[in-house]
CSV table of C-alpha atoms in Angstrom, one decimal:
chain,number,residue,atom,x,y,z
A,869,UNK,CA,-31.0,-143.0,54.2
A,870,UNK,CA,-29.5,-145.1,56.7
A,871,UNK,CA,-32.3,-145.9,59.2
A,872,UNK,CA,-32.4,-146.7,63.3
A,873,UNK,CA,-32.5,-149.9,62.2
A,874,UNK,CA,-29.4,-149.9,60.6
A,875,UNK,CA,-27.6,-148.3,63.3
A,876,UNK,CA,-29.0,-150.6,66.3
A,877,UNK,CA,-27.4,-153.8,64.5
A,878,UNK,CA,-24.3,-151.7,63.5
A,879,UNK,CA,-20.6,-152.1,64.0
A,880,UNK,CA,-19.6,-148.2,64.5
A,881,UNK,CA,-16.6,-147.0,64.5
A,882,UNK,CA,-16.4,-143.4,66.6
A,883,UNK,CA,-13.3,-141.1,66.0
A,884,UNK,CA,-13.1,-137.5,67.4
A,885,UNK,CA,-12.6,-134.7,70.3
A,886,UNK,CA,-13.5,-136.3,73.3
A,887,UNK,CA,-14.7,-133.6,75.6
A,888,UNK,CA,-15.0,-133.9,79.3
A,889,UNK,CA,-18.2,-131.4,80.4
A,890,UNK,CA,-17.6,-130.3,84.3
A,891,UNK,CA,-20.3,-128.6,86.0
A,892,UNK,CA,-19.3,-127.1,89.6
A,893,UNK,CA,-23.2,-126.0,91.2
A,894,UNK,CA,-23.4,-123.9,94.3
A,895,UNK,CA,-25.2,-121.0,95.9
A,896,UNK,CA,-24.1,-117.4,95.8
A,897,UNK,CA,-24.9,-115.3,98.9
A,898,UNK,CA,-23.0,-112.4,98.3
A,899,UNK,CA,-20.5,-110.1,95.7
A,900,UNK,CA,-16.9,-110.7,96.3
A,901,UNK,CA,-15.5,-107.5,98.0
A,902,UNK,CA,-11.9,-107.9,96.1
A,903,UNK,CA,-14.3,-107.5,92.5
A,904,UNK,CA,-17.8,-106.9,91.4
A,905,UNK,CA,-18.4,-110.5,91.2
A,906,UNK,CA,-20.4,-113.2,92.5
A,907,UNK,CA,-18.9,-115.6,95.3
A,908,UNK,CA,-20.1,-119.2,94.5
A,909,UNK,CA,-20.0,-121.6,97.1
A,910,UNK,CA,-19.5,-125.2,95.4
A,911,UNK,CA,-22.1,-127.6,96.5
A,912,UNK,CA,-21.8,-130.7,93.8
A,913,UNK,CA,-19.7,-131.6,90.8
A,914,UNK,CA,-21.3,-132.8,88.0
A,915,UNK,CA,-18.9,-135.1,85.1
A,916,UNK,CA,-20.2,-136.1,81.6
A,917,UNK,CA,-18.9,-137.0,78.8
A,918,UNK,CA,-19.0,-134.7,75.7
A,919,UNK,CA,-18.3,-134.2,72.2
A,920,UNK,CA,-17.1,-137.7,70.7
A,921,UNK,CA,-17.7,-139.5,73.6
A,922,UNK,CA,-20.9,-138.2,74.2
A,923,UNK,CA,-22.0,-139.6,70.5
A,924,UNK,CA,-20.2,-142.7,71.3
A,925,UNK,CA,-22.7,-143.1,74.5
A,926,UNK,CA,-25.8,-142.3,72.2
A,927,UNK,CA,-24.7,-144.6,69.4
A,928,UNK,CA,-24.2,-147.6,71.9
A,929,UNK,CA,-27.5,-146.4,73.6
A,930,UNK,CA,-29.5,-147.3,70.5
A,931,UNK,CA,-28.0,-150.9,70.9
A,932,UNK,CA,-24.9,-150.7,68.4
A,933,UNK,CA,-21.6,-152.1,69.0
A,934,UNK,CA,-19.1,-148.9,69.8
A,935,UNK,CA,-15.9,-148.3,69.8
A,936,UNK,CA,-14.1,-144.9,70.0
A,937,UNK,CA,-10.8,-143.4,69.0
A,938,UNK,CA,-10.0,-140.1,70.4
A,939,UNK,CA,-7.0,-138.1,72.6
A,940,UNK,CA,-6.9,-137.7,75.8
A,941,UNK,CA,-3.6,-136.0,78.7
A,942,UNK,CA,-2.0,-137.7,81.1
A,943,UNK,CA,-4.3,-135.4,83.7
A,944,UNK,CA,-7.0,-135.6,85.8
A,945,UNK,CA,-9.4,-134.9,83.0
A,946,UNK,CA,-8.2,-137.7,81.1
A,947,UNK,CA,-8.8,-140.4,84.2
A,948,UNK,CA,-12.3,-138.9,84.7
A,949,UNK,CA,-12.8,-139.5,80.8
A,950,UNK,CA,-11.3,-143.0,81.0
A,951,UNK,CA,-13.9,-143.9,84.4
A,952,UNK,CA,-17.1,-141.9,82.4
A,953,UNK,CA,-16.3,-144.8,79.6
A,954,UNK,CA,-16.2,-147.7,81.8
A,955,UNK,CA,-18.6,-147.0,83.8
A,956,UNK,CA,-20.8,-146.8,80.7
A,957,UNK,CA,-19.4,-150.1,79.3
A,958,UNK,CA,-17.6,-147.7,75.9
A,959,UNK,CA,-14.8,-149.3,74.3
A,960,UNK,CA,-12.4,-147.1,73.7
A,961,UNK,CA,-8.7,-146.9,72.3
A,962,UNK,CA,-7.1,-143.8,73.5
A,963,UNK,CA,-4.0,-142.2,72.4
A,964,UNK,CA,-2.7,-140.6,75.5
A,965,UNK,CA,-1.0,-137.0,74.6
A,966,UNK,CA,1.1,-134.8,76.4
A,967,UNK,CA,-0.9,-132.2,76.2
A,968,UNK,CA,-4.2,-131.5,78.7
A,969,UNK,CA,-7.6,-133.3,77.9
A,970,UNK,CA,-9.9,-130.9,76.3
A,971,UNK,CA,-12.5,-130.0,79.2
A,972,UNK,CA,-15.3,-127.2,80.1
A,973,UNK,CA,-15.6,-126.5,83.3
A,974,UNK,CA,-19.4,-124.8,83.7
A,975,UNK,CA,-19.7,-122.6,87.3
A,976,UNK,CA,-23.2,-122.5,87.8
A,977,UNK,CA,-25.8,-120.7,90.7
A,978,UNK,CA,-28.8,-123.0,90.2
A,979,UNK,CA,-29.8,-123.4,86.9
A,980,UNK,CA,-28.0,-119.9,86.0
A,981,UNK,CA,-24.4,-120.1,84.5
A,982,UNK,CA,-22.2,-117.7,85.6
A,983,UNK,CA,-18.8,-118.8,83.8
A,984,UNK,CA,-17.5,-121.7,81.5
A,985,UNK,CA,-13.5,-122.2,81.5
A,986,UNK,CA,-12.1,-123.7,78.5
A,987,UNK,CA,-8.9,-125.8,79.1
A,988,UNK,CA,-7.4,-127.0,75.8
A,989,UNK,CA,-4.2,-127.1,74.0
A,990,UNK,CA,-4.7,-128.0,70.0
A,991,UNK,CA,-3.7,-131.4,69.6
A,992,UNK,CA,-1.2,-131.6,66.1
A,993,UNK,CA,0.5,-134.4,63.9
A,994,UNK,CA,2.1,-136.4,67.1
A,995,UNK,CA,-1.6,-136.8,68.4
A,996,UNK,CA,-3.1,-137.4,64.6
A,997,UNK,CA,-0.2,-140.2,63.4
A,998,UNK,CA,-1.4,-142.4,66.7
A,999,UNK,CA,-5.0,-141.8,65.9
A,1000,UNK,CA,-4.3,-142.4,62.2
A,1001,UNK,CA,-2.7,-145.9,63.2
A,1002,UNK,CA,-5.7,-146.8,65.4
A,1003,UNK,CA,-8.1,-146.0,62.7
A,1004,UNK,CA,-6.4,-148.2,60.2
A,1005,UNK,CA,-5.9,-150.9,62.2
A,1006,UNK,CA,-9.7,-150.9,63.8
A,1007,UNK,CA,-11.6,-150.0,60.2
A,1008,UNK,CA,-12.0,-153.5,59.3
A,1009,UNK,CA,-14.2,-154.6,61.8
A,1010,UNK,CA,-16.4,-151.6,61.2
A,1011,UNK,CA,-19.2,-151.2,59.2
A,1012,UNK,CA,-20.2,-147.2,59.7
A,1013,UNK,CA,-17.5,-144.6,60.4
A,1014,UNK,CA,-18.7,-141.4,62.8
A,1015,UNK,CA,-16.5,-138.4,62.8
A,1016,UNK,CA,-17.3,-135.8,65.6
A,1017,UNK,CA,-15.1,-132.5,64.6
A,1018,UNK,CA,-15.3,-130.4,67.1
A,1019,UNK,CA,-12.0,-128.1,66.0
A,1020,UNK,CA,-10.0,-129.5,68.5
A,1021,UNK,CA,-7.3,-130.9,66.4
A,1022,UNK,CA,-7.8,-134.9,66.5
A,1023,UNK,CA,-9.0,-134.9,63.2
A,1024,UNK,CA,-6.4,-133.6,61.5
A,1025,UNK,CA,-6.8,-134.6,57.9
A,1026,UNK,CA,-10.9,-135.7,57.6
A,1027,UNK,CA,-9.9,-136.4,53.6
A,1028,UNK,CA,-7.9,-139.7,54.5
A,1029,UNK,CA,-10.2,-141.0,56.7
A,1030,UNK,CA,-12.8,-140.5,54.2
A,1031,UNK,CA,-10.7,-141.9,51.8
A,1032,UNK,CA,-9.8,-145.1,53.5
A,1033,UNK,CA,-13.7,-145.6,54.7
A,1034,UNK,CA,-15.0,-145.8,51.1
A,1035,UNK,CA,-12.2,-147.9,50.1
A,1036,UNK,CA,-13.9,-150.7,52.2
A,1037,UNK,CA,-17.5,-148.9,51.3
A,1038,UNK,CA,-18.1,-147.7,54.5
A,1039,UNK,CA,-20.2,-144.8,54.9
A,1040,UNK,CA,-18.9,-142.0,56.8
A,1041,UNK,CA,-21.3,-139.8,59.2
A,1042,UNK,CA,-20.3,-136.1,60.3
A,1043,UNK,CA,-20.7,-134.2,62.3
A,1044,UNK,CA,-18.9,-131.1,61.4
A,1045,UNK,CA,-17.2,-128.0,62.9
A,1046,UNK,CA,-15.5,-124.9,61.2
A,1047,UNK,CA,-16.5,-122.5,58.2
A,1048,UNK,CA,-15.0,-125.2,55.8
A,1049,UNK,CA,-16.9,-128.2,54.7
A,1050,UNK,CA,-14.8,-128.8,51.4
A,1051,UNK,CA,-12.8,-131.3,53.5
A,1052,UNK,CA,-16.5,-133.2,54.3
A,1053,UNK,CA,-16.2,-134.3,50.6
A,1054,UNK,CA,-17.2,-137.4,49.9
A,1055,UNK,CA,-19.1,-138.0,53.1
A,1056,UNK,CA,-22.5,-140.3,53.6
A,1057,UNK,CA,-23.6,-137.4,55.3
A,1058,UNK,CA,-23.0,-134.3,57.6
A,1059,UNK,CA,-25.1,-132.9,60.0
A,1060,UNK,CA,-24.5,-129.4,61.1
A,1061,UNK,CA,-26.8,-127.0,62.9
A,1062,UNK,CA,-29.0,-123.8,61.5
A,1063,UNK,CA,-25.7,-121.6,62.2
A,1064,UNK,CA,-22.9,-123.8,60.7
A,1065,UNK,CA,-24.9,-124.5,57.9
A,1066,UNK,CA,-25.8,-120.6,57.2
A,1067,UNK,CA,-21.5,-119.8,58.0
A,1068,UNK,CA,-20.6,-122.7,55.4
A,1069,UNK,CA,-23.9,-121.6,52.3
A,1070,UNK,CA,-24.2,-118.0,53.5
A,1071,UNK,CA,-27.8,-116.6,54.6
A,1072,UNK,CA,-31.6,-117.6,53.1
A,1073,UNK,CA,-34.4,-115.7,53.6
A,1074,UNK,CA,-37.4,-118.5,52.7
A,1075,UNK,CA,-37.6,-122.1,53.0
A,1076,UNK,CA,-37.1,-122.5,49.5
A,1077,UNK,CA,-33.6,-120.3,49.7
A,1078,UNK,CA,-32.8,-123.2,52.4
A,1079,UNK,CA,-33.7,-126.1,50.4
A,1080,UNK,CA,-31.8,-124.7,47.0
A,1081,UNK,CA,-28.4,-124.0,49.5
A,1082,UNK,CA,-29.4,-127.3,50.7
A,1083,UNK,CA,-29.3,-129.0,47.6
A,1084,UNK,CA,-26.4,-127.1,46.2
A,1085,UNK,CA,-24.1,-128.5,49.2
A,1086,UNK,CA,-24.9,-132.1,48.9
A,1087,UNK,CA,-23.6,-131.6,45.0
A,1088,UNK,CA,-20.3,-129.6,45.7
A,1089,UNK,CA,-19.6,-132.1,48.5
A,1090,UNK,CA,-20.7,-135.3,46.8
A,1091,UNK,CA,-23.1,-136.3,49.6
A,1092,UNK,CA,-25.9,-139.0,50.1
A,1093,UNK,CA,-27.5,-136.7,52.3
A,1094,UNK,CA,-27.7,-133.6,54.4
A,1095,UNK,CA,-29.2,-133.0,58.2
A,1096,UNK,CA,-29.7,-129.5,59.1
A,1097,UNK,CA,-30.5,-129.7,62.8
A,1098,UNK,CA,-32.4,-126.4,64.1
A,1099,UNK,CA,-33.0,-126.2,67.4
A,1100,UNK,CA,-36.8,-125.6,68.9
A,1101,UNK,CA,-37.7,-126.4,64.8
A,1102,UNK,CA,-36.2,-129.5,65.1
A,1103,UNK,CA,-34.3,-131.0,62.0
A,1104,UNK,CA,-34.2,-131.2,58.3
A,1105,UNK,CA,-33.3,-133.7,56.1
A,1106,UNK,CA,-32.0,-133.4,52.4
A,1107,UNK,CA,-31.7,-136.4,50.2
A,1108,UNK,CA,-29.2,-136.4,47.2
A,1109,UNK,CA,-31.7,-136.3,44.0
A,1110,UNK,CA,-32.0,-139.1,42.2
């Protein structure tokens, strides 16, 4: 398995949703008399960066050489996104879409959440041709290929750049959304959670049940290896059998 090691002197190349995570904290004093809800009054906004760019952050923070490809709006979002990735020193070619920059906005009363706004529009094939491009053009001075899929439409066909990443032997880490992993194929490895790797296998009932669906899944999908991630347990790891 590719070690830490590995990955501090690696060239990685990051494609995915970039996310911007907004948290607006405040104080509620009282219930809104127009609805039975709380009144929050804001008090400080908090921006980071999420989904690809968030792994993008943790790669470089382990001492590798980053850069990402993702979509962003022309909005305020995206400028926020664009500032988060300076500031942090990320490289980062951005296709810039017509369509808003995926971001969560988080309205929390001290450490309680009272609501999470979702503004996205799925990006499509205008967005994935630009990306595609990028990709091709940027592969070659890679040496490890992240996806982060989180649904949001940037990766719109995982199979090429699979494809195009083994051609130059490349291994491709992922890090997978959705209740279909049969585009994974071919992968170095995926790492999904507890949940999206129970959705994808269907349920287990021992550790050995989880080790066999396990198992099973790095042979349908022609993996090296396979890292269940499971919260408070920690993580798994599944080697392909020799």
């Amino acid at each position: 398995i590719m070690d830490l090691h590995q990955l501090k002197k690696g060239k990685i190349l990051i494609v995915g949703d970039i996310i911007l995570d907004e948290y607006l904290k405040g104080s509620v004093s009282k219930v809104s008399p127009e609805a039975p809800v709380p009144v929050l009054k804001p008090e400080n906004r908090d921006l980071k960066m999420g989904g690809a760019s968030n792994v993008a952050f943790n790669v470089k923070s382990l001492g590798s050489k980053v850069e990402l490809i993702g979509v962003i709006g022309k909005d305020s979002a995206g400028k926020e996104i664009k500032s988060l990735l300076k500031n942090k020193s990320i490289k980062a070619s951005l296709v810039t879409s017509n369509k808003m920059t995926v971001n969560k906005l988080r309205l929390l009363a001290g450490q309680q959440q009272l609501l999470r706004l979702d503004k996205e529009e799925l990006f499509t094939r205008e967005e994935w041709l630009l990306t595609k491009k990028l990709f091709i053009n940027k592969l070659k001075n890679f040496n490890t290929v992240v996806l982060s899929d989180y649904g949001k439409g940037t990766l719109l066909d995982v199979p090429f750049l699979i494809r195009e990443s083994k051609k130059r032997k490349i291994p491709v880490f992922i890090d997978p959304k959705g209740n279909n992993f049969n585009k994974y194929k071919g992968a170095y490895i995926i790492t999904p959670n507890l949940q999206e790797f129970s959705a994808e296998v269907g349920g287990f009932t021992s550790e050995s049940g989880f080790t066999y669906k396990a198992k099973m899944l790095i042979k349908r999908l022609s993996l090296k290896a396979l890292l269940v991630t499971r919260g408070q347990e920690g993580m798994t790891l599944f080697e392909k059998s020799s």
